[in-house]
Amino acid sequence: MTMTVLPVVIALAVAVSSVLLISGVVRLRGRGTPAPVHDVLEGAFLAGGPGRVVDAVIAGMQADGRLTVGGPGIVALRPAD
């Protein structure tokens, strides 16, 4: 009798622990909210690293008139007004 009860108890313990583990993982995944990106440069770094940050800075400086882009690798600063 003990030889048939022991495997049933072990199987039941494995099933209960599996259900508890799966429900805990599902509960923790449901709570997670992504961290907010604080500014454009942080977003650029997360999207592509330091090179993407440089591209974002150059594009921003060109958009507000502080920089002129002459071609690939050619930039010039505009004089201050």
PDB file of C-alpha atoms in Angstrom:
ATOM      1  CA  MET A   1       0.000   0.000   0.000  1.00  0.00           C
ATOM      2  CA  THR A   2       2.802   2.446   0.815  1.00  0.00           C
ATOM      3  CA  MET A   3       4.363   1.676  -2.560  1.00  0.00           C
ATOM      4  CA  THR A   4       1.296   2.987  -4.401  1.00  0.00           C
ATOM      5  CA  VAL A   5       0.615   5.972  -2.140  1.00  0.00           C
ATOM      6  CA  LEU A   6       4.140   7.415  -2.377  1.00  0.00           C
ATOM      7  CA  PRO A   7       4.125   7.963  -6.181  1.00  0.00           C
ATOM      8  CA  VAL A   8       0.670   9.543  -5.963  1.00  0.00           C
ATOM      9  CA  VAL A   9       1.827  11.937  -3.224  1.00  0.00           C
ATOM     10  CA  ILE A  10       4.952  12.858  -5.213  1.00  0.00           C
ATOM     11  CA  ALA A  11       2.929  13.445  -8.394  1.00  0.00           C
ATOM     12  CA  LEU A  12       0.454  15.592  -6.469  1.00  0.00           C
ATOM     13  CA  ALA A  13       3.278  17.637  -4.912  1.00  0.00           C
ATOM     14  CA  VAL A  14       4.853  18.216  -8.338  1.00  0.00           C
ATOM     15  CA  ALA A  15       1.498  19.275  -9.801  1.00  0.00           C
ATOM     16  CA  VAL A  16       0.750  21.713  -6.966  1.00  0.00           C
ATOM     17  CA  SER A  17       4.222  23.264  -7.088  1.00  0.00           C
ATOM     18  CA  SER A  18       3.979  23.626 -10.876  1.00  0.00           C
ATOM     19  CA  VAL A  19       0.634  25.408 -10.624  1.00  0.00           C
ATOM     20  CA  LEU A  20       1.987  27.757  -7.948  1.00  0.00           C
ATOM     21  CA  LEU A  21       5.094  28.524  -9.996  1.00  0.00           C
ATOM     22  CA  ILE A  22       3.163  29.226 -13.194  1.00  0.00           C
ATOM     23  CA  SER A  23       0.599  31.426 -11.436  1.00  0.00           C
ATOM     24  CA  GLY A  24       3.392  33.396  -9.735  1.00  0.00           C
ATOM     25  CA  VAL A  25       5.177  34.017 -13.028  1.00  0.00           C
ATOM     26  CA  VAL A  26       1.959  35.134 -14.731  1.00  0.00           C
ATOM     27  CA  ARG A  27       1.167  37.477 -11.838  1.00  0.00           C
ATOM     28  CA  LEU A  28       4.633  39.075 -11.917  1.00  0.00           C
ATOM     29  CA  ARG A  29       4.583  39.551 -15.686  1.00  0.00           C
ATOM     30  CA  GLY A  30       1.223  41.280 -15.474  1.00  0.00           C
ATOM     31  CA  ARG A  31       2.535  43.962 -13.091  1.00  0.00           C
ATOM     32  CA  GLY A  32       5.525  45.040 -15.135  1.00  0.00           C
ATOM     33  CA  THR A  33       5.272  48.406 -16.805  1.00  0.00           C
ATOM     34  CA  PRO A  34       8.034  49.597 -19.102  1.00  0.00           C
ATOM     35  CA  ALA A  35      10.210  52.395 -17.790  1.00  0.00           C
ATOM     36  CA  PRO A  36       9.550  55.745 -19.449  1.00  0.00           C
ATOM     37  CA  VAL A  37      12.116  57.302 -21.771  1.00  0.00           C
ATOM     38  CA  HIS A  38      13.015  60.682 -20.273  1.00  0.00           C
ATOM     39  CA  ASP A  39      14.279  62.561 -23.323  1.00  0.00           C
ATOM     40  CA  VAL A  40      15.067  62.205 -27.015  1.00  0.00           C
ATOM     41  CA  LEU A  41      18.765  61.490 -26.482  1.00  0.00           C
ATOM     42  CA  GLU A  42      18.018  58.648 -24.069  1.00  0.00           C
ATOM     43  CA  GLY A  43      15.629  57.183 -26.616  1.00  0.00           C
ATOM     44  CA  ALA A  44      18.273  57.517 -29.325  1.00  0.00           C
ATOM     45  CA  PHE A  45      20.851  55.755 -27.156  1.00  0.00           C
ATOM     46  CA  LEU A  46      18.467  52.919 -26.353  1.00  0.00           C
ATOM     47  CA  ALA A  47      17.573  52.567 -30.031  1.00  0.00           C
ATOM     48  CA  GLY A  48      21.079  52.545 -31.468  1.00  0.00           C
ATOM     49  CA  GLY A  49      23.831  53.423 -29.039  1.00  0.00           C
ATOM     50  CA  PRO A  50      26.254  56.368 -29.120  1.00  0.00           C
ATOM     51  CA  GLY A  51      26.209  56.680 -32.912  1.00  0.00           C
ATOM     52  CA  ARG A  52      22.455  57.203 -32.911  1.00  0.00           C
ATOM     53  CA  VAL A  53      22.840  59.898 -30.213  1.00  0.00           C
ATOM     54  CA  VAL A  54      25.319  61.766 -32.420  1.00  0.00           C
ATOM     55  CA  ASP A  55      22.896  61.553 -35.342  1.00  0.00           C
ATOM     56  CA  ALA A  56      20.077  62.903 -33.162  1.00  0.00           C
ATOM     57  CA  VAL A  57      22.190  65.816 -31.916  1.00  0.00           C
ATOM     58  CA  ILE A  58      23.307  66.737 -35.439  1.00  0.00           C
ATOM     59  CA  ALA A  59      19.724  66.543 -36.713  1.00  0.00           C
ATOM     60  CA  GLY A  60      18.507  68.715 -33.831  1.00  0.00           C
ATOM     61  CA  MET A  61      21.211  71.326 -34.373  1.00  0.00           C
ATOM     62  CA  GLN A  62      20.446  71.387 -38.105  1.00  0.00           C
ATOM     63  CA  ALA A  63      16.709  71.735 -37.458  1.00  0.00           C
ATOM     64  CA  ASP A  64      17.100  74.784 -35.211  1.00  0.00           C
ATOM     65  CA  GLY A  65      19.631  76.452 -37.504  1.00  0.00           C
ATOM     66  CA  ARG A  66      22.833  76.096 -35.489  1.00  0.00           C
ATOM     67  CA  LEU A  67      24.427  73.725 -37.993  1.00  0.00           C
ATOM     68  CA  THR A  68      24.588  73.358 -41.757  1.00  0.00           C
ATOM     69  CA  VAL A  69      24.999  69.904 -43.263  1.00  0.00           C
ATOM     70  CA  GLY A  70      26.941  69.995 -46.529  1.00  0.00           C
ATOM     71  CA  GLY A  71      27.037  66.289 -47.258  1.00  0.00           C
ATOM     72  CA  PRO A  72      28.070  62.994 -45.716  1.00  0.00           C
ATOM     73  CA  GLY A  73      30.614  63.869 -43.038  1.00  0.00           C
ATOM     74  CA  ILE A  74      30.611  67.610 -43.840  1.00  0.00           C
ATOM     75  CA  VAL A  75      29.038  69.954 -41.296  1.00  0.00           C
ATOM     76  CA  ALA A  76      29.582  73.634 -40.531  1.00  0.00           C
ATOM     77  CA  LEU A  77      28.523  75.696 -37.546  1.00  0.00           C
ATOM     78  CA  ARG A  78      26.562  78.834 -38.301  1.00  0.00           C
ATOM     79  CA  PRO A  79      27.760  82.026 -36.672  1.00  0.00           C
ATOM     80  CA  ALA A  80      25.752  83.251 -33.694  1.00  0.00           C
ATOM     81  CA  ASP A  81      23.345  86.103 -34.379  1.00  0.00           C
TER      82      ASP A  81
END
